[in-house]
């Protein structure tokens, strides 16, 4: 549970556990040759403890606790990922900013801690921009500073009442390696001072030529927006809140506001407001909701607000799984499309996750687009372009078509893997339910199930029998979302890693991300159909086990 609060857990909608059907011995064709990958440099890996759950594709710090992504910025060919980090332990505390960089958002190099908690304050979440015009005056015209806005969470003796939160500034003159706090911090306090005023996200608002900040008053469920010409002096613009807060016990955290073209048409630009909410997520606990609307330089006006009293299912979510929180976008990402990264955990049980000597991983970076779906603008999500290129270059198995009748069929041994990209089209046909099992054991007794229910029109990621699950009663078991078939079929992409499963369905209109903790040797893939025959087509499986996202191979 989040150390800043003690709220009862949201109770997810559970469905009865599924029985694991018997794996049949059927072998299917595998064509393309397997890729050989270099082994990771073992000298700089910390592999005591629970190395079987160390992500290969997803960023994890070598040791210690990590939560929110912070300071997401692209600068001089590098993506910077700063993050909430405890340099002194594997539990939340001493909040500081850890730092990693990547050239492709997939291979990360961990750097020394960028900003340390000290006797006066902890360094809570925030953002970074490149102050290209040196508007802050903190750099020089030809060597612009990187400027971070973050939350100072004050301690006793700091001159502020303990627990007060205010927005502070730090700057870097060496491309993000080292950071100096601004001498007149904090730059923005609430009047009266608040213990819940945090998470400044700053961006350049081009139409008005000013810096725009959104920050939350977490327990008041409000996003406050400010403007500035120099990143130091901030003027209040407006508040965004819901007419009827449906979650009075929850906190709003980590806001983000950014423009996206609708249906790829830049003349039809909309604004998206991300509000991370805890604990009121669609999957229970913490999650990332979003609103689509317009921003006129002062006020954000959402369209299509759910009616008063709506439950989470009437809201829009970046992800329908349990493990996608504190998501935000990279400043200055090349290519035009917004790119997000989210913390792959949940405050309901993040402190109980059984990994050591580290705790916390980031989900795969995702490229966003805004599309008209069923008459309303909604975000779609896909792994970033660099990921798609990696998969295209190395697909190891292709299966044209396969039918399964009332049972489970294991795929060929050549499709085994822990770190995999699996794409396929599921046509449930006469089956009541159809889907696949990933990270399955050879005896078929455990595995993570991805289930399409043709009668209920739902897609479920079911981790009830996925391995180690008993470390917290709040580790929810099944995450369910309404999904319609297109011409009787569902195209999905599943990304498995050592401790996670991400499912992208219907061209990324729906994503489900869950942590799982299977045995190292649970590396089988199987297909199943319940009470009828289902067909699976265009199956492509890519072994990505040679990819190391955790700091060994900064390309
Ligand atoms: C979100 C959050 C932020 C805060 C940070 C503290 O997960 O609670 O609101 O700044 O984590 O670590």
XYZ file of C-alpha atoms and ligand atoms in Angstrom:
567
model
C 0.000 0.000 0.000
C 1.126 3.533 -0.736
C 2.975 4.885 2.281
C 1.260 8.241 1.817
C -2.156 6.826 2.480
C -4.102 4.033 4.045
C -7.175 3.403 1.973
C -9.232 0.232 1.674
C -8.471 -1.699 -1.473
C -10.796 -1.426 -4.415
C -12.319 -4.855 -4.928
C -11.926 -5.951 -8.533
C -14.651 -7.761 -10.361
C -13.606 -11.380 -10.091
C -14.813 -14.287 -12.094
C -14.491 -17.951 -11.189
C -11.044 -19.352 -11.834
C -10.622 -21.401 -14.968
C -9.594 -24.989 -14.972
C -6.436 -25.589 -16.889
C -7.237 -28.054 -19.659
C -4.783 -30.775 -20.580
C -2.000 -29.876 -22.929
C -2.026 -32.111 -25.943
C 1.146 -33.374 -27.486
C 0.450 -31.924 -30.923
C 3.447 -30.423 -32.591
C 3.126 -27.627 -35.100
C 5.463 -26.253 -37.681
C 8.210 -23.758 -36.912
C 10.075 -22.214 -39.761
C 12.501 -19.298 -39.472
C 15.864 -20.144 -37.897
C 16.389 -19.124 -34.287
C 18.535 -16.089 -33.611
C 21.642 -16.375 -31.526
C 21.933 -13.707 -28.879
C 24.990 -12.620 -26.988
C 24.907 -13.316 -23.262
C 24.586 -10.321 -21.000
C 27.769 -9.068 -19.391
C 27.400 -10.912 -16.115
C 30.049 -8.868 -14.314
C 27.799 -5.838 -13.868
C 24.557 -7.704 -13.189
C 23.264 -8.145 -9.705
C 21.781 -11.611 -9.831
C 21.506 -12.767 -6.278
C 17.975 -13.085 -4.972
C 15.213 -13.637 -7.511
C 16.980 -13.324 -10.854
C 14.325 -15.429 -12.618
C 12.072 -12.359 -12.474
C 14.596 -9.817 -13.742
C 13.019 -8.266 -16.853
C 14.928 -8.512 -20.086
C 12.961 -6.015 -22.175
C 11.662 -3.806 -19.389
C 13.699 -1.382 -17.337
C 14.493 -2.326 -13.742
C 17.130 -0.722 -11.536
C 19.919 -3.117 -10.591
C 18.949 -2.886 -6.955
C 16.475 -1.144 -4.668
C 13.005 0.300 -4.894
C 11.619 2.195 -7.917
C 8.195 3.729 -8.539
C 7.008 6.505 -10.905
C 8.835 7.413 -14.109
C 10.011 11.043 -13.799
C 11.765 13.584 -16.004
C 10.950 11.833 -19.290
C 12.827 13.758 -21.953
C 14.549 13.109 -25.277
C 17.764 15.094 -25.631
C 20.750 14.814 -27.981
C 19.782 11.352 -29.230
C 19.098 9.895 -25.785
C 15.875 9.139 -23.979
C 16.225 9.968 -20.291
C 14.232 8.008 -17.770
C 14.471 9.379 -14.253
C 12.399 7.669 -11.605
C 11.314 7.648 -7.992
C 14.070 5.684 -6.311
C 15.219 4.685 -2.847
C 19.037 4.556 -3.029
C 19.147 2.928 0.404
C 16.696 0.067 0.245
C 14.182 -2.185 -1.438
C 11.117 -0.418 -0.026
C 9.605 3.029 -0.592
C 11.555 5.758 1.235
C 14.363 8.346 0.888
C 12.736 9.337 -2.362
C 15.346 10.457 -4.856
C 15.592 10.490 -8.632
C 17.275 7.458 -10.188
C 18.445 7.813 -13.783
C 18.743 5.671 -16.892
C 19.216 6.470 -20.570
C 18.499 4.684 -23.806
C 18.923 5.304 -27.512
C 15.973 3.112 -28.477
C 13.694 2.920 -25.399
C 14.476 -0.798 -25.109
C 18.104 -1.039 -23.993
C 18.812 1.056 -20.919
C 21.933 2.111 -19.092
C 21.609 2.887 -15.413
C 23.438 5.994 -14.176
C 24.269 7.306 -10.718
C 21.379 8.756 -8.727
C 20.595 12.179 -10.193
C 18.978 13.929 -7.215
C 19.225 12.732 -3.623
C 16.853 13.124 -0.733
C 18.604 15.116 1.996
C 18.001 16.266 5.552
C 15.421 18.811 4.405
C 13.384 17.104 1.726
C 12.571 14.089 -0.355
C 12.478 14.520 -4.121
C 9.044 13.424 -5.323
C 7.850 13.096 -8.899
C 8.212 15.684 -11.635
C 9.309 16.365 -15.182
C 12.164 17.755 -17.279
C 12.236 20.036 -20.297
C 15.067 21.218 -22.526
C 15.116 24.994 -22.051
C 16.298 25.517 -25.620
C 16.029 29.324 -25.530
C 17.570 29.524 -22.054
C 14.386 31.242 -20.885
C 15.332 30.443 -17.294
C 18.694 32.162 -17.651
C 20.211 29.171 -15.855
C 22.311 28.051 -18.815
C 23.872 29.976 -21.674
C 22.341 30.695 -25.099
C 24.576 28.138 -26.800
C 24.392 25.556 -24.039
C 20.776 25.451 -22.914
C 20.043 23.872 -19.554
C 17.837 20.901 -18.853
C 15.312 22.083 -16.285
C 13.547 19.766 -13.843
C 10.422 20.723 -11.925
C 9.827 18.309 -9.072
C 8.019 18.138 -5.766
C 9.905 18.938 -2.580
C 8.343 16.878 0.215
C 9.639 18.722 3.247
C 10.957 17.203 6.448
C 11.050 18.438 9.995
C 13.647 21.159 10.424
C 13.496 22.233 6.787
C 11.799 25.518 7.593
C 8.506 24.139 6.253
C 5.974 22.188 8.239
C 6.849 18.488 7.840
C 4.954 16.878 4.988
C 4.316 20.106 3.086
C 4.734 19.677 -0.661
C 5.780 22.420 -3.082
C 7.261 22.579 -6.572
C 11.001 23.118 -6.891
C 13.419 23.544 -9.767
C 16.777 21.963 -10.530
C 18.904 22.364 -13.620
C 21.623 20.478 -15.406
C 24.371 21.988 -17.533
C 25.895 18.630 -18.481
C 23.037 16.952 -20.353
C 21.341 15.498 -17.306
C 24.316 13.929 -15.540
C 24.426 16.284 -12.557
C 21.802 18.622 -11.134
C 21.898 21.846 -9.145
C 18.906 22.921 -7.096
C 17.704 26.446 -7.882
C 18.773 28.730 -5.056
C 15.335 30.202 -4.395
C 13.362 26.960 -4.189
C 10.502 26.256 -4.001
C 9.245 28.067 -7.089
C 5.559 27.259 -6.521
C 3.647 26.741 -3.277
C -0.061 26.504 -2.762
C -1.734 29.054 -0.496
C -2.441 27.821 2.072
C 0.391 25.276 1.925
C -0.660 21.705 1.166
C 0.610 18.215 1.936
C -0.909 16.967 -1.315
C 0.349 19.420 -3.960
C 2.664 17.529 -6.268
C 3.821 15.948 -9.523
C 4.481 18.948 -11.819
C 4.449 18.062 -15.508
C 5.847 20.816 -17.707
C 5.634 21.221 -21.477
C 6.058 23.991 -24.041
C 2.680 25.375 -25.157
C 3.566 26.457 -28.672
C 0.376 28.394 -29.598
C 0.818 30.735 -26.623
C 4.638 30.519 -26.512
C 4.792 29.752 -22.784
C 5.652 26.923 -20.442
C 2.620 25.017 -19.184
C 2.556 23.125 -15.900
C -0.062 20.732 -14.604
C 0.167 19.487 -11.019
C -2.301 17.834 -8.667
C -3.822 18.572 -5.329
C -4.093 14.828 -4.866
C -6.781 14.548 -2.197
C -8.895 17.354 -3.695
C -9.040 15.537 -7.076
C -7.951 18.575 -8.963
C -5.332 19.245 -11.636
C -4.051 22.813 -11.374
C -2.603 24.435 -14.475
C -0.043 27.253 -14.499
C 1.970 29.181 -17.082
C 5.435 30.633 -17.036
C 7.823 32.492 -19.321
C 10.964 31.390 -17.506
C 10.121 28.117 -15.661
C 10.666 29.984 -12.372
C 7.698 32.357 -11.995
C 4.365 30.607 -12.366
C 0.885 32.108 -12.855
C -2.296 30.168 -12.165
C -4.401 29.389 -15.250
C -7.251 27.078 -14.231
C -8.371 23.940 -12.409
C -9.531 20.699 -13.935
C -11.742 18.463 -11.828
C -14.836 16.319 -12.288
C -18.283 17.787 -11.649
C -19.012 14.880 -9.343
C -15.972 13.079 -7.926
C -16.845 9.397 -8.031
C -13.900 8.386 -5.832
C -13.676 10.565 -2.750
C -11.244 8.227 -1.002
C -8.793 8.120 -3.887
C -5.863 10.354 -4.821
C -5.176 12.028 -8.148
C -1.498 11.835 -9.048
C 0.897 12.383 -11.951
C -1.149 14.451 -14.436
C -0.101 14.992 -18.049
C -1.676 17.210 -20.716
C -0.637 16.996 -24.365
C -2.008 17.461 -27.895
C -2.641 14.592 -30.331
C -4.056 14.708 -33.870
C -7.386 12.924 -34.258
C -7.344 10.135 -36.840
C -3.899 11.282 -37.977
C -5.288 14.624 -39.189
C -3.233 17.474 -37.691
C -6.000 19.962 -38.486
C -8.193 18.014 -36.038
C -6.060 18.290 -32.930
C -7.397 17.263 -29.528
C -5.845 17.445 -26.064
C -5.467 14.472 -23.773
C -5.357 14.815 -19.988
C -3.931 11.812 -18.139
C -4.875 11.538 -14.475
C -3.369 8.667 -12.511
C -5.777 7.620 -9.778
C -5.201 5.510 -6.710
C -7.085 3.422 -5.646
C -9.986 3.554 -8.076
C -8.572 1.879 -11.161
C -10.546 -0.224 -13.600
C -8.463 -3.231 -12.486
C -8.374 -2.313 -8.796
C -5.854 -0.181 -6.923
C -3.879 2.308 -8.972
C -4.355 3.016 -12.677
C -4.158 5.663 -15.384
C -7.364 7.249 -16.665
C -7.550 9.875 -19.376
C -9.886 12.472 -20.801
C -10.036 13.800 -24.357
C -10.965 17.411 -24.987
C -9.701 20.853 -25.866
C -7.203 23.179 -24.254
C -7.371 26.858 -25.220
C -4.245 28.021 -23.407
C -6.128 28.462 -20.160
C -8.710 25.761 -19.559
C -8.976 22.070 -20.405
C -12.531 21.136 -21.427
C -13.173 17.381 -21.669
C -15.691 15.869 -24.089
C -17.862 12.864 -23.302
C -17.782 12.977 -19.518
C -19.334 9.923 -17.862
C -22.553 10.694 -16.001
C -22.376 11.455 -12.284
C -21.937 8.375 -10.136
C -20.362 6.277 -12.897
C -18.088 3.424 -11.951
C -14.568 3.059 -13.425
C -15.874 1.115 -16.442
C -17.447 4.322 -17.824
C -14.085 6.101 -17.855
C -11.247 5.776 -20.354
C -8.070 3.973 -19.229
C -4.593 3.771 -20.667
C -4.474 0.151 -19.597
C -6.979 -2.387 -18.251
C -4.475 -4.459 -16.307
C -3.446 -4.055 -12.698
C 0.110 -2.888 -13.353
C 0.260 0.379 -15.234
C 0.540 3.504 -13.130
C 2.062 6.973 -12.994
C 2.181 6.941 -16.791
C 3.416 10.042 -18.564
C 4.836 11.192 -21.893
C 8.385 11.948 -23.051
C 9.125 15.606 -23.791
C 10.516 16.094 -27.281
C 10.137 12.485 -28.464
C 11.071 12.355 -32.152
C 8.477 11.195 -34.660
C 5.596 13.384 -33.571
C 3.535 10.757 -31.725
C 3.345 10.893 -27.925
C 5.344 8.132 -26.231
C 4.384 6.989 -22.728
C 6.023 4.866 -20.108
C 4.307 3.631 -16.962
C 5.385 2.054 -13.691
C 4.512 -1.644 -13.976
C 3.124 -2.132 -10.498
C 0.232 -1.229 -8.249
C 0.233 0.549 -4.888
C -2.070 -2.210 -3.602
C 0.869 -4.628 -3.418
C 3.999 -2.952 -4.853
C 5.860 -3.342 -1.553
C 5.093 -7.086 -1.456
C 6.249 -7.975 -4.971
C 8.683 -10.865 -4.455
C 11.739 -9.489 -6.265
C 15.071 -8.802 -4.649
C 17.451 -6.962 -4.626
C 15.211 -4.676 -6.700
C 11.523 -3.815 -6.647
C 9.841 -2.072 -9.557
C 9.874 -2.302 -13.348
C 8.675 -0.047 -16.145
C 6.168 -1.229 -18.744
C 7.201 -1.211 -22.404
C 7.290 2.326 -23.813
C 4.182 2.851 -25.973
C 3.373 5.025 -28.934
C -0.030 6.707 -28.692
C -2.511 7.752 -31.361
C -6.034 9.151 -31.105
C -8.665 7.432 -33.217
C -12.427 7.723 -33.557
C -13.721 4.444 -32.136
C -17.480 3.867 -31.881
C -18.003 7.588 -32.490
C -15.702 8.859 -29.740
C -12.031 9.786 -29.804
C -9.970 7.217 -27.915
C -6.291 6.524 -27.521
C -4.663 3.524 -29.116
C -1.377 2.065 -27.909
C 1.390 0.091 -29.525
C 4.908 -0.752 -28.448
C 7.255 1.919 -29.795
C 8.479 1.652 -33.383
C 11.906 0.408 -32.254
C 10.209 -2.613 -30.676
C 8.268 -3.455 -33.834
C 11.518 -3.299 -35.805
C 13.211 -5.663 -33.358
C 10.388 -8.170 -33.742
C 10.291 -7.908 -37.527
C 13.999 -8.615 -37.702
C 13.869 -11.773 -35.649
C 10.587 -13.687 -35.787
C 11.388 -17.290 -34.959
C 8.174 -19.193 -35.623
C 5.227 -18.747 -37.941
C 2.080 -20.834 -38.033
C -0.464 -20.182 -40.758
C -3.562 -21.730 -39.261
C -4.492 -24.087 -36.485
C -7.861 -25.291 -35.163
C -8.426 -26.436 -31.610
C -11.566 -28.301 -30.512
C -12.688 -28.336 -26.881
C -9.221 -28.616 -25.387
C -5.742 -27.232 -25.174
C -2.941 -27.625 -27.666
C 0.667 -26.909 -26.792
C 2.742 -25.347 -29.540
C 5.983 -26.881 -30.769
C 9.043 -26.873 -28.490
C 10.608 -24.381 -30.892
C 8.080 -21.799 -29.715
C 9.182 -22.042 -26.093
C 10.397 -18.860 -24.486
C 10.291 -16.536 -21.516
C 10.784 -13.261 -23.343
C 8.551 -13.339 -26.380
C 6.444 -11.385 -28.788
C 3.411 -13.409 -29.839
C 1.005 -12.155 -32.495
C -2.057 -14.061 -33.597
C -5.639 -13.817 -34.764
C -8.238 -15.670 -32.722
C -11.538 -16.702 -34.338
C -13.648 -18.250 -31.582
C -16.140 -19.703 -34.130
C -18.240 -22.246 -32.212
C -16.124 -22.127 -29.029
C -17.560 -20.369 -25.984
C -14.104 -19.177 -25.063
C -10.804 -19.284 -26.893
C -7.342 -17.990 -26.265
C -3.791 -18.754 -25.360
C -1.715 -19.652 -22.349
C 1.726 -18.098 -21.984
C 4.536 -18.861 -19.534
C 2.862 -22.267 -19.187
C 4.480 -25.197 -17.403
C 5.202 -28.386 -19.319
C 2.627 -30.301 -17.302
C 0.012 -27.652 -18.091
C -0.705 -26.980 -14.462
C 0.291 -23.326 -14.432
C 0.283 -20.484 -16.921
C -1.137 -17.036 -17.614
C -4.340 -17.244 -19.644
C -5.531 -14.746 -22.222
C -9.176 -15.566 -22.737
C -11.670 -14.244 -25.275
C -15.241 -14.987 -24.170
C -17.376 -15.088 -27.302
C -20.647 -14.943 -25.379
C -19.736 -12.050 -23.089
C -17.522 -10.262 -25.664
C -14.794 -9.836 -23.095
C -11.047 -10.257 -23.064
C -9.510 -11.444 -19.788
C -5.926 -11.625 -18.616
C -6.034 -14.285 -15.939
C -3.004 -14.647 -13.667
C -4.776 -16.665 -10.978
C -2.615 -19.678 -11.775
C 0.459 -17.911 -13.113
C 3.047 -18.922 -10.506
C 3.739 -17.101 -7.244
C 0.582 -15.120 -6.397
C 0.190 -15.442 -2.650
C 2.477 -12.604 -1.534
C -0.484 -10.217 -1.143
C -4.249 -10.749 -0.939
C -4.553 -7.596 -3.074
C -2.688 -9.224 -5.999
C -5.867 -9.359 -8.083
C -6.288 -12.374 -10.297
C -8.258 -11.501 -13.426
C -8.576 -8.329 -15.461
C -11.482 -8.146 -17.830
C -12.428 -5.688 -20.561
C -15.191 -5.525 -23.176
C -13.754 -6.167 -26.608
C -15.683 -6.732 -29.844
C -14.540 -9.029 -32.605
C -13.857 -7.640 -36.076
C -15.326 -9.944 -38.734
C -15.508 -12.677 -36.134
C -11.850 -12.387 -35.172
C -9.550 -10.725 -32.674
C -5.968 -9.771 -33.530
C -3.716 -9.568 -30.483
C -0.073 -9.045 -29.629
C 1.229 -10.495 -26.377
C 4.584 -9.468 -24.950
C 5.917 -11.751 -22.239
C 8.947 -11.035 -20.085
C 10.417 -12.643 -16.992
C 7.807 -11.057 -14.722
C 5.142 -9.532 -16.955
C 2.534 -10.078 -19.648
C 1.258 -7.222 -21.828
C -1.658 -7.792 -24.204
C -2.403 -5.361 -27.049
C -5.794 -6.089 -28.660
C -7.625 -4.737 -31.704
C -4.858 -2.537 -33.102
C -3.976 -1.316 -29.641
C -7.445 -0.030 -28.740
C -7.187 -2.103 -25.554
C -4.121 -2.978 -23.501
C -3.884 -5.191 -20.414
C -0.637 -5.228 -18.428
C -0.042 -7.546 -15.486
C 2.922 -8.645 -13.430
C 3.344 -12.421 -13.124
C 5.880 -14.479 -11.171
C 6.207 -17.870 -12.884
C 8.964 -20.432 -12.505
C 11.981 -19.857 -14.752
C 11.251 -23.041 -16.701
C 7.591 -22.181 -17.426
C 8.154 -21.228 -21.036
C 5.464 -23.006 -23.061
C 2.810 -21.492 -25.275
C -0.535 -23.250 -25.730
C -3.828 -22.492 -27.465
C -7.224 -23.516 -26.154
C -10.898 -23.615 -27.052
C -13.749 -24.281 -24.588
C -16.897 -26.100 -25.704
C -16.411 -25.844 -29.439
C -13.838 -25.250 -32.135
C -11.729 -22.120 -32.494
C -9.294 -21.226 -35.243
C -5.996 -19.433 -34.710
C -4.357 -17.752 -37.676
C -1.218 -15.878 -38.674
C 0.668 -16.782 -35.545
C 4.112 -15.192 -35.317
C 6.329 -15.835 -32.323
C 9.570 -13.982 -31.715
C 12.141 -14.960 -29.127
C 13.461 -11.788 -27.516
C 15.421 -13.456 -24.750
C 18.668 -11.919 -25.932
C 17.383 -8.404 -25.335
C 18.456 -6.826 -22.096
C 16.588 -3.748 -21.062
C 18.144 -3.325 -17.691
C 21.310 -1.435 -18.125
C 23.712 -3.822 -19.788
C 23.613 -2.669 -23.370
C 23.198 1.020 -24.015
C 23.257 1.122 -27.781
C 2.660 8.392 -7.389
C 3.291 9.150 -6.233
C 3.418 10.619 -6.568
C 4.531 11.049 -5.679
C 5.435 9.843 -5.680
C 6.159 9.594 -4.393
O 2.920 7.041 -7.374
O 2.550 8.968 -5.055
O 2.215 11.334 -6.403
O 5.166 12.205 -6.164
O 4.622 8.719 -5.975
O 7.075 8.555 -4.528
